[in-house]
XYZ file of C-alpha atoms in Angstrom:
589
model
C 1.532 4.593 9.111
C 2.637 3.866 5.764
C 1.594 4.274 2.093
C -1.286 2.558 0.865
C -0.943 0.767 -1.595
C 0.907 -2.782 -0.481
C 0.389 -5.171 2.576
C 2.871 -5.074 5.512
C 6.083 -6.962 6.071
C 5.523 -10.369 7.925
C 7.264 -10.485 11.268
C 10.968 -11.239 11.843
C 11.513 -14.792 12.940
C 14.936 -15.256 13.049
C 15.002 -16.904 16.435
C 12.538 -19.470 15.098
C 14.165 -23.102 15.883
C 15.075 -25.342 12.984
C 12.068 -27.664 13.964
C 10.003 -24.830 12.460
C 12.511 -23.884 9.647
C 9.429 -23.224 7.371
C 10.004 -19.738 8.731
C 6.894 -17.828 9.841
C 7.928 -14.782 7.713
C 7.925 -16.378 4.593
C 5.223 -19.078 4.775
C 2.657 -16.758 2.997
C 2.426 -16.162 -0.718
C 1.643 -12.805 -2.410
C -1.446 -11.013 -1.415
C -2.566 -10.646 -4.971
C -2.071 -14.108 -6.532
C -4.369 -14.533 -9.701
C -5.466 -17.057 -11.964
C -3.773 -16.841 -15.344
C -5.651 -14.283 -17.341
C -6.687 -15.819 -20.676
C -7.149 -13.652 -23.985
C -10.746 -14.001 -24.033
C -11.292 -11.808 -20.771
C -8.987 -9.371 -21.930
C -10.992 -8.963 -25.139
C -14.100 -8.941 -23.119
C -12.576 -6.106 -20.823
C -11.627 -4.033 -23.826
C -15.063 -4.368 -25.422
C -16.476 -2.865 -22.281
C -17.824 0.653 -22.800
C -16.682 2.497 -19.709
C -16.832 6.118 -19.301
C -13.917 7.841 -20.367
C -12.461 10.076 -17.575
C -12.778 13.528 -18.872
C -9.331 15.346 -19.130
C -8.625 18.900 -17.857
C -6.001 20.924 -16.398
C -5.778 24.443 -14.671
C -2.658 26.533 -16.461
C -1.596 28.874 -13.749
C 1.527 30.890 -14.483
C 2.916 32.282 -11.542
C 1.451 32.487 -8.584
C -0.949 33.213 -6.661
C -3.790 35.714 -5.920
C -4.738 36.512 -9.175
C -8.073 35.380 -11.012
C -8.760 31.653 -11.840
C -7.489 30.495 -15.401
C -10.072 29.023 -17.604
C -10.220 25.169 -17.120
C -9.528 23.462 -20.590
C -10.527 19.954 -21.490
C -7.335 17.609 -22.093
C -7.304 15.469 -24.827
C -3.563 14.938 -24.893
C -0.599 15.288 -22.801
C 3.039 15.132 -22.586
C 5.835 15.571 -19.948
C 5.930 19.053 -20.793
C 2.294 19.673 -19.782
C 2.493 17.622 -16.593
C 5.749 19.427 -15.632
C 4.290 22.684 -16.148
C 1.103 21.961 -14.207
C 3.057 21.796 -11.187
C 4.806 25.061 -11.401
C 3.580 27.568 -8.888
C 1.304 24.973 -7.084
C 0.872 24.322 -3.506
C 0.413 20.449 -2.637
C -0.361 18.825 0.677
C 0.600 15.303 0.914
C -0.095 12.888 3.937
C 1.798 9.485 4.110
C 4.851 11.019 2.818
C 7.358 8.824 5.070
C 5.993 5.792 3.289
C 7.241 4.125 0.227
C 4.942 5.780 -2.333
C 4.987 9.110 -0.625
C 8.652 9.323 -0.905
C 8.771 8.596 -4.725
C 6.001 11.197 -5.187
C 7.665 14.010 -3.398
C 11.057 13.275 -4.940
C 9.434 13.232 -8.292
C 7.580 16.427 -8.114
C 10.784 18.437 -6.633
C 13.214 16.831 -9.343
C 10.812 17.537 -12.494
C 9.560 20.912 -11.268
C 11.593 22.975 -9.135
C 9.634 25.747 -9.579
C 6.611 23.967 -7.514
C 5.591 26.716 -4.797
C 5.606 24.481 -1.718
C 4.959 20.773 -0.952
C 3.180 20.466 2.761
C 4.181 17.188 4.445
C 1.849 16.343 7.355
C 3.554 13.964 9.653
C 3.266 12.665 13.365
C 5.207 14.650 15.625
C 4.988 16.524 18.713
C 6.100 20.064 17.111
C 7.201 21.620 13.890
C 10.863 20.946 14.905
C 10.216 17.310 15.536
C 8.183 17.091 12.483
C 10.996 18.876 10.276
C 13.654 16.566 11.782
C 11.403 13.395 10.751
C 11.065 14.656 7.456
C 14.731 15.277 7.011
C 15.593 11.837 8.521
C 13.073 9.579 6.824
C 12.558 11.219 3.465
C 15.173 13.862 2.342
C 18.229 11.854 3.717
C 17.136 8.709 1.872
C 19.132 7.275 -1.155
C 16.038 7.863 -3.054
C 17.144 11.677 -3.091
C 20.388 10.979 -4.456
C 19.690 12.325 -8.118
C 18.138 15.402 -6.701
C 21.047 16.088 -4.390
C 23.534 15.483 -7.220
C 21.519 18.131 -9.292
C 21.364 20.822 -6.871
C 24.850 20.151 -5.275
C 25.793 22.507 -2.428
C 22.369 24.311 -2.805
C 20.514 20.976 -2.212
C 19.469 21.439 1.484
C 18.434 25.303 0.624
C 16.523 24.133 -1.927
C 14.605 21.514 0.168
C 13.960 23.836 2.895
C 12.456 26.456 0.429
C 10.030 23.913 -0.962
C 9.277 21.436 1.562
C 7.259 22.366 4.670
C 6.873 19.830 7.413
C 3.718 20.076 9.385
C 3.167 18.364 12.845
C -0.100 16.841 12.540
C -2.330 13.828 12.262
C -5.183 12.940 9.787
C -7.064 10.980 12.649
C -7.987 14.443 14.277
C -10.442 17.030 13.271
C -8.269 19.732 11.662
C -5.533 17.299 10.811
C -4.223 17.977 14.283
C -2.844 21.603 13.121
C -3.195 24.803 14.724
C -6.112 26.854 13.572
C -3.943 29.861 12.306
C -2.098 27.042 10.368
C -5.184 25.470 8.989
C -6.518 28.545 7.867
C -3.391 29.541 6.002
C -3.301 26.358 4.162
C -6.911 26.390 3.301
C -6.066 29.672 1.546
C -3.064 28.376 -0.418
C -3.584 24.520 -1.296
C -4.143 23.479 -4.944
C -3.791 19.769 -4.614
C -4.252 17.217 -1.800
C -2.911 13.750 -2.379
C -3.976 11.288 0.773
C -1.442 8.454 0.972
C -1.663 7.956 4.690
C -2.811 4.443 5.887
C -2.401 1.780 8.148
C -1.572 -1.349 6.142
C -1.462 -4.050 8.569
C -3.851 -6.893 7.771
C -4.325 -7.461 11.464
C -4.388 -3.913 12.876
C -6.577 -2.819 15.736
C -9.987 -1.935 14.719
C -10.095 1.114 16.352
C -6.694 2.267 14.904
C -7.764 1.041 11.437
C -10.930 3.113 11.675
C -9.148 6.094 12.762
C -6.595 6.220 10.111
C -8.232 4.676 6.936
C -11.835 5.870 7.539
C -11.779 8.843 9.818
C -8.803 10.296 8.330
C -10.493 10.312 4.958
C -13.353 12.424 6.538
C -11.248 14.898 8.137
C -9.429 15.497 4.893
C -12.614 16.096 3.208
C -13.765 18.656 5.818
C -10.402 20.385 5.306
C -10.962 20.167 1.424
C -14.245 22.001 1.708
C -12.418 24.892 3.299
C -9.977 25.226 0.731
C -10.665 27.956 -1.720
C -8.274 27.155 -4.407
C -8.350 23.484 -4.323
C -8.207 21.835 -7.885
C -7.877 18.114 -7.026
C -8.383 15.767 -4.203
C -6.578 12.255 -4.961
C -6.975 9.364 -2.672
C -4.758 6.267 -2.706
C -6.792 2.947 -1.812
C -5.813 -0.525 -3.094
C -7.166 -2.544 -5.506
C -7.923 -5.351 -3.154
C -11.052 -3.489 -1.770
C -12.632 -5.755 -4.179
C -12.264 -8.732 -1.869
C -12.341 -12.296 -3.485
C -14.384 -11.719 -6.439
C -13.628 -13.709 -9.440
C -13.329 -12.683 -12.973
C -12.977 -9.056 -14.153
C -13.265 -6.452 -11.434
C -14.214 -2.822 -12.748
C -12.993 0.535 -11.763
C -16.106 1.709 -9.969
C -16.675 3.512 -6.711
C -17.875 1.631 -3.817
C -21.528 2.473 -2.986
C -22.808 3.397 0.603
C -23.715 0.365 2.373
C -22.271 -2.194 -0.236
C -20.448 -5.212 1.179
C -19.178 -8.367 -0.221
C -21.513 -10.809 1.783
C -25.078 -10.922 0.336
C -27.643 -9.740 2.854
C -25.485 -7.349 4.688
C -25.455 -3.566 4.766
C -22.306 -1.986 5.926
C -22.962 1.082 7.781
C -19.730 3.194 8.734
C -21.305 4.988 11.608
C -22.609 1.393 13.009
C -19.068 0.338 12.989
C -17.654 3.393 14.704
C -20.349 3.153 17.566
C -19.511 -0.590 17.963
C -15.962 0.160 18.568
C -16.844 2.805 21.182
C -19.107 0.377 22.912
C -16.749 -2.529 23.088
C -13.734 -0.394 24.128
C -16.393 1.081 26.920
C -17.367 -2.512 27.986
C -13.731 -3.374 28.222
C -12.964 -0.367 30.445
C -15.779 -1.218 32.655
C -14.872 -4.554 33.058
C -11.500 -3.830 34.186
C -12.163 -0.593 36.229
C -10.978 -2.053 39.447
C -7.476 -2.875 38.259
C -5.389 -0.064 39.217
C -1.791 -1.205 39.841
C 1.058 -0.701 36.905
C 1.040 -4.385 35.966
C -2.780 -4.598 36.022
C -2.836 -1.506 33.599
C -0.375 -3.355 31.080
C -2.652 -6.448 31.356
C -5.769 -4.281 30.418
C -4.033 -2.631 27.646
C -2.990 -6.100 26.199
C -6.537 -7.334 26.625
C -7.914 -4.302 24.727
C -5.467 -4.634 21.902
C -6.139 -8.210 21.329
C -9.771 -7.508 21.451
C -9.615 -4.792 18.913
C -7.472 -6.774 16.492
C -10.078 -9.812 16.724
C -13.080 -7.365 16.211
C -11.536 -6.023 13.245
C -10.899 -9.422 11.622
C -14.404 -10.554 12.734
C -16.192 -7.414 11.219
C -14.273 -7.723 8.117
C -15.361 -11.422 7.603
C -18.704 -10.869 8.575
C -19.022 -8.317 5.537
C -17.004 -10.597 3.375
C -13.450 -8.923 3.380
C -10.551 -11.066 4.496
C -8.768 -8.604 6.743
C -9.001 -5.360 8.544
C -6.662 -3.454 6.151
C -8.831 -3.967 2.914
C -12.149 -3.724 4.799
C -11.353 -0.251 6.381
C -9.731 0.862 2.973
C -13.123 -0.160 1.327
C -15.057 1.938 4.037
C -12.706 4.804 3.519
C -13.785 4.972 -0.179
C -17.372 4.862 0.807
C -16.638 8.100 3.211
C -14.986 9.618 0.441
C -17.859 9.342 -1.824
C -20.318 10.444 0.593
C -18.122 13.661 1.345
C -18.311 14.080 -2.400
C -21.928 14.092 -2.649
C -22.009 16.375 0.587
C -20.285 18.940 -1.751
C -16.503 18.537 -1.292
C -14.647 21.682 -2.376
C -17.938 24.097 -1.237
C -15.801 26.483 0.734
C -15.761 30.069 0.729
C -14.976 31.685 -2.250
C -15.570 28.620 -4.222
C -19.174 29.246 -5.101
C -20.244 25.747 -4.272
C -18.009 24.386 -6.880
C -17.414 20.500 -6.805
C -13.717 19.754 -6.643
C -12.606 16.670 -8.648
C -12.013 13.327 -6.477
C -9.793 10.753 -7.962
C -9.284 7.332 -6.293
C -6.183 5.724 -7.535
C -6.129 1.597 -6.472
C -2.785 -0.050 -7.121
C -1.986 -3.478 -6.593
C 0.998 -4.753 -4.972
C 3.693 -2.034 -5.309
C 7.139 -3.176 -5.946
C 10.536 -1.743 -6.453
C 11.314 1.682 -8.632
C 11.806 0.400 -12.261
C 13.342 3.544 -13.772
C 14.004 6.626 -11.857
C 15.395 7.986 -9.739
C 16.957 4.794 -8.178
C 16.165 1.438 -10.054
C 15.690 -1.126 -7.531
C 14.916 1.173 -4.352
C 12.480 0.007 -1.980
C 11.161 0.188 1.445
C 9.182 -2.362 3.469
C 8.913 -6.067 2.425
C 5.869 -6.935 0.441
C 4.578 -10.591 0.779
C 5.965 -11.492 -2.475
C 9.446 -10.375 -1.417
C 9.428 -12.996 1.386
C 10.193 -15.686 -1.061
C 13.031 -13.685 -2.476
C 14.467 -13.229 1.218
C 13.763 -16.807 2.102
C 15.417 -18.025 -0.988
C 18.483 -15.879 -0.401
C 19.189 -17.027 3.181
C 18.267 -20.520 2.285
C 15.772 -20.750 5.289
C 12.601 -21.422 3.379
C 12.106 -24.675 2.048
C 8.328 -24.332 1.068
C 5.910 -21.577 -0.010
C 2.374 -21.322 -0.175
C 1.482 -20.493 -3.925
C 0.478 -21.869 -7.280
C 3.259 -21.214 -9.617
C 0.549 -20.977 -12.482
C -1.321 -17.980 -10.693
C -0.724 -14.448 -11.822
C 0.405 -11.831 -9.098
C -0.879 -8.424 -9.825
C 2.512 -6.302 -9.163
C 3.259 -2.542 -10.442
C 6.544 -0.826 -9.975
C 6.396 2.248 -7.459
C 7.539 4.853 -9.867
C 5.085 3.806 -12.496
C 2.366 4.227 -9.781
C 3.330 7.828 -9.123
C 3.408 8.670 -12.797
C 0.074 7.533 -13.107
C -1.121 9.720 -10.159
C 0.844 12.978 -11.600
C -0.878 12.106 -14.934
C -4.405 11.841 -13.256
C -3.995 14.988 -11.200
C -3.229 16.923 -14.276
C -6.146 15.287 -16.369
C -8.662 15.861 -13.896
C -7.636 19.203 -12.413
C -10.503 21.834 -11.883
C -13.192 19.629 -13.436
C -16.506 20.914 -12.510
C -19.428 18.584 -11.494
C -17.448 15.526 -12.554
C -18.268 12.258 -11.028
C -15.773 10.325 -8.896
C -12.950 8.438 -10.970
C -11.512 5.110 -10.081
C -8.308 4.129 -11.862
C -6.614 0.530 -11.170
C -3.067 0.941 -11.612
C -2.548 -2.871 -11.929
C -0.923 -5.294 -14.468
C -2.883 -8.374 -14.475
C -4.925 -7.844 -17.352
C -2.212 -5.886 -19.675
C 0.583 -7.929 -18.713
C 0.397 -10.677 -16.249
C 3.264 -12.068 -14.418
C 2.944 -15.486 -12.754
C 4.674 -16.672 -9.629
C 6.750 -18.902 -11.818
C 8.203 -15.880 -13.401
C 9.394 -14.544 -10.065
C 10.700 -18.015 -8.782
C 12.450 -18.738 -12.117
C 14.082 -15.284 -11.973
C 15.202 -15.858 -8.348
C 16.580 -19.116 -9.277
C 18.452 -17.717 -12.278
C 19.797 -14.637 -10.198
C 21.114 -17.006 -7.370
C 22.795 -19.354 -9.360
C 24.604 -16.726 -11.185
C 25.087 -14.835 -8.148
C 25.428 -17.200 -5.176
C 24.966 -15.617 -1.612
C 27.931 -15.936 0.809
C 27.481 -16.498 4.358
C 29.097 -14.946 7.441
C 31.675 -17.713 7.528
C 32.647 -17.000 3.850
C 31.255 -20.034 2.388
C 28.802 -19.999 -0.379
C 25.136 -20.751 0.554
C 23.931 -23.512 -1.799
C 21.060 -22.647 -3.808
C 18.269 -25.314 -3.246
C 15.089 -25.936 -4.876
C 11.739 -24.986 -2.962
C 8.428 -26.750 -2.623
C 5.123 -24.830 -3.270
C 1.852 -25.703 -1.792
C -0.769 -25.014 -4.169
C -3.769 -25.326 -1.843
C -4.142 -24.364 1.808
C -5.414 -27.709 2.334
C -2.240 -29.234 1.374
C -0.174 -26.673 3.403
C -2.403 -27.641 6.771
C -1.962 -31.402 6.224
C 1.925 -30.732 5.667
C 1.809 -28.388 9.109
C -0.099 -30.965 10.968
C 2.226 -34.046 9.960
C 5.451 -32.225 10.506
C 4.756 -29.768 13.451
C 1.544 -30.582 14.888
C 1.959 -34.126 15.898
C 5.429 -33.675 17.169
C 4.127 -30.980 19.141
C 1.478 -33.172 20.694
C 3.927 -35.823 21.249
C 6.288 -33.306 23.128
C 3.192 -32.200 25.059
C 2.511 -35.751 26.369
C 6.446 -36.172 27.369
C 6.330 -32.797 29.183
C 3.134 -34.011 31.223
C 4.932 -37.376 32.271
C 8.087 -35.788 33.043
C 6.277 -32.988 35.287
C 6.707 -29.914 33.064
C 10.235 -30.522 32.312
C 9.780 -29.170 28.690
C 7.042 -26.627 29.422
C 9.240 -23.613 27.935
C 10.069 -25.339 24.955
C 6.528 -26.704 24.345
C 4.763 -23.395 24.981
C 7.381 -21.552 22.684
C 7.045 -23.879 19.580
C 3.140 -24.071 20.249
C 2.894 -20.274 20.044
C 5.062 -20.219 17.144
C 2.905 -22.862 15.217
C -0.197 -20.997 16.086
C 1.136 -17.890 14.638
C 1.991 -19.455 11.458
C -1.437 -20.875 11.111
C -2.874 -17.404 12.153
C -0.566 -15.958 9.307
C -2.132 -18.387 6.897
C -5.502 -17.685 7.851
C -5.171 -14.037 7.329
C -2.739 -13.959 4.386
C -3.378 -17.198 2.754
C -6.583 -16.259 0.757
C -4.761 -13.679 -1.261
C -2.500 -16.694 -2.418
C -5.301 -17.783 -4.545
C -7.045 -14.632 -5.611
C -8.902 -15.249 -8.972
C -9.792 -11.712 -9.825
C -8.429 -9.668 -12.892
C -8.372 -6.064 -12.396
C -9.833 -4.251 -15.483
C -7.884 -1.000 -16.106
C -9.837 0.556 -18.939
C -10.070 3.861 -17.180
C -6.363 3.973 -16.834
C -5.791 2.693 -20.428
C -7.974 5.526 -21.851
C -5.803 8.032 -19.668
C -2.788 6.203 -21.188
C -3.945 6.910 -24.570
C -3.559 10.681 -23.848
C -0.200 10.532 -23.248
C 2.368 11.220 -26.059
C 5.198 8.958 -25.907
C 7.552 10.824 -28.444
C 10.559 12.160 -26.501
C 12.888 10.333 -23.705
C 11.198 13.345 -21.551
C 7.876 11.794 -21.954
C 9.175 8.274 -20.785
C 9.664 9.992 -17.394
C 5.821 9.656 -17.029
C 5.372 5.997 -18.501
C 2.997 3.921 -16.407
C 2.157 1.473 -19.210
C 2.572 -2.033 -17.704
C 3.060 -3.614 -21.203
C 6.478 -2.009 -21.491
C 7.781 -4.110 -18.567
C 9.754 -7.159 -19.244
C 9.047 -9.020 -15.932
C 11.822 -11.443 -16.198
C 14.192 -8.759 -16.906
C 12.854 -6.522 -14.334
C 12.806 -9.309 -11.543
C 16.172 -10.644 -12.414
C 18.247 -7.145 -12.901
C 16.248 -4.706 -10.767
C 13.621 -5.997 -8.242
C 15.545 -8.915 -6.773
C 18.895 -6.934 -6.463
C 16.919 -4.140 -4.767
C 15.405 -6.774 -2.318
C 18.938 -8.127 -1.483
C 20.206 -4.522 -1.057
C 17.732 -2.662 0.842
C 15.695 -5.496 2.633
C 17.905 -8.416 3.164
C 20.482 -7.269 5.609
């Protein structure tokens, strides 16, 4: 699993022959291209009267078993208030091995060394394995270098005292934890942050439902048992909105709501459908008992589940399984909230605030702790990697469209501020925050492309043979239809000629034809799944987040540590000096 918030890396296609030099991995544009935002729509957004998220924080001077402090409404915040909030707190984080999860864990440990405990739920067979995984995949990364330098020789002891790795999985009841551990956590946890998700656009439907939907339900069930819980934060994606055009508001998704008129989305029905399909597949293959047959059955089931996910997503108006199941996860969260999340023993039925964070495409760290640090290829990074290697001659994108991107550290800053602002609110409605940039500070594909050209002309790449890789211009297809025509003329027709020659020569070129035909179909499949995002025409309203920003006092350098205002980002400077060098360092190896 990996954090939410951005699409998965496209597949490695280094073995693709020159005849398909278009490169599978780089043929699709960003999942979040947007039309250029005009100032009229911005003014329209700013004139909307959205509900101001009420702000409160629970101040809890050290620790623990004493009486609850009185919740106070927050009318202003600064770095000191955010830092102080996390003092003595117990925090449960899912998805900590992902990009966003790592940034969050590191930030809390760095700014508030007196946090009580950070519990990280990770997939592992036992506690030692979980601890080893957290150590290798989280703590030992370069992202923790500043924290490591700060604590010196005492770094590992500090981490051991503060970070607890739990061998569990949110797809199971009780998070896959042993009952004694679950009970102990329920008496101790102050904040739950759910970042865990499977972000594969073409994931198996059963897997996506398990993680992105049932995982949310299991966390909510656990939250009901937590007597001290002050906040349940769920990280979703801004693209649960589908392909709506115009201004997209920060509002919860209603039960039954879908994007296709005349359809009603029922989560329980989808869960039953998956069980029935898997049962039918099992019955159809009941007689196959040997090892090879078993492998074939598994492959058949895998393909069927992938196709079912895409089919159901499109039936209800979403483009892929990832955003479809993330939308269902939000519905489940809302249903659980109305059922009384946080009504555990000792809570007197008190509702716990639930906040949904919807980031757009999350890019590399902008400021701290390591500018440019990143993990996992986003679709917009494909253009940078392909341009760097000069094996990408064309790309599916309109340079005039806006791509909605936001640096990872700014997303985490917004998350921490929202936790403090809504902690301990009683009876408050679910709050949704778009952590996005398309309205306040839009960046077009042309900004990214020109930044890349400038970077590579000034810092030319050198090949393995020591020769400078010449920087060539790239061609952009601004419609999917033009891309399809290009693929037919350049690859499909030659493939059909090869197929005819292969038949005349009694199958002499069968292996070559089958390989090229498979890769051609794969490219077209990627265009089908990812292509629609290249021409997304929505604009994400962030009025709720803007109102949260207005409570932030930015008077000291310390306050800047929690900046999440996209208007402060110079995209040309960010892409040229931070993001592109980060892609080359961490992804282009």
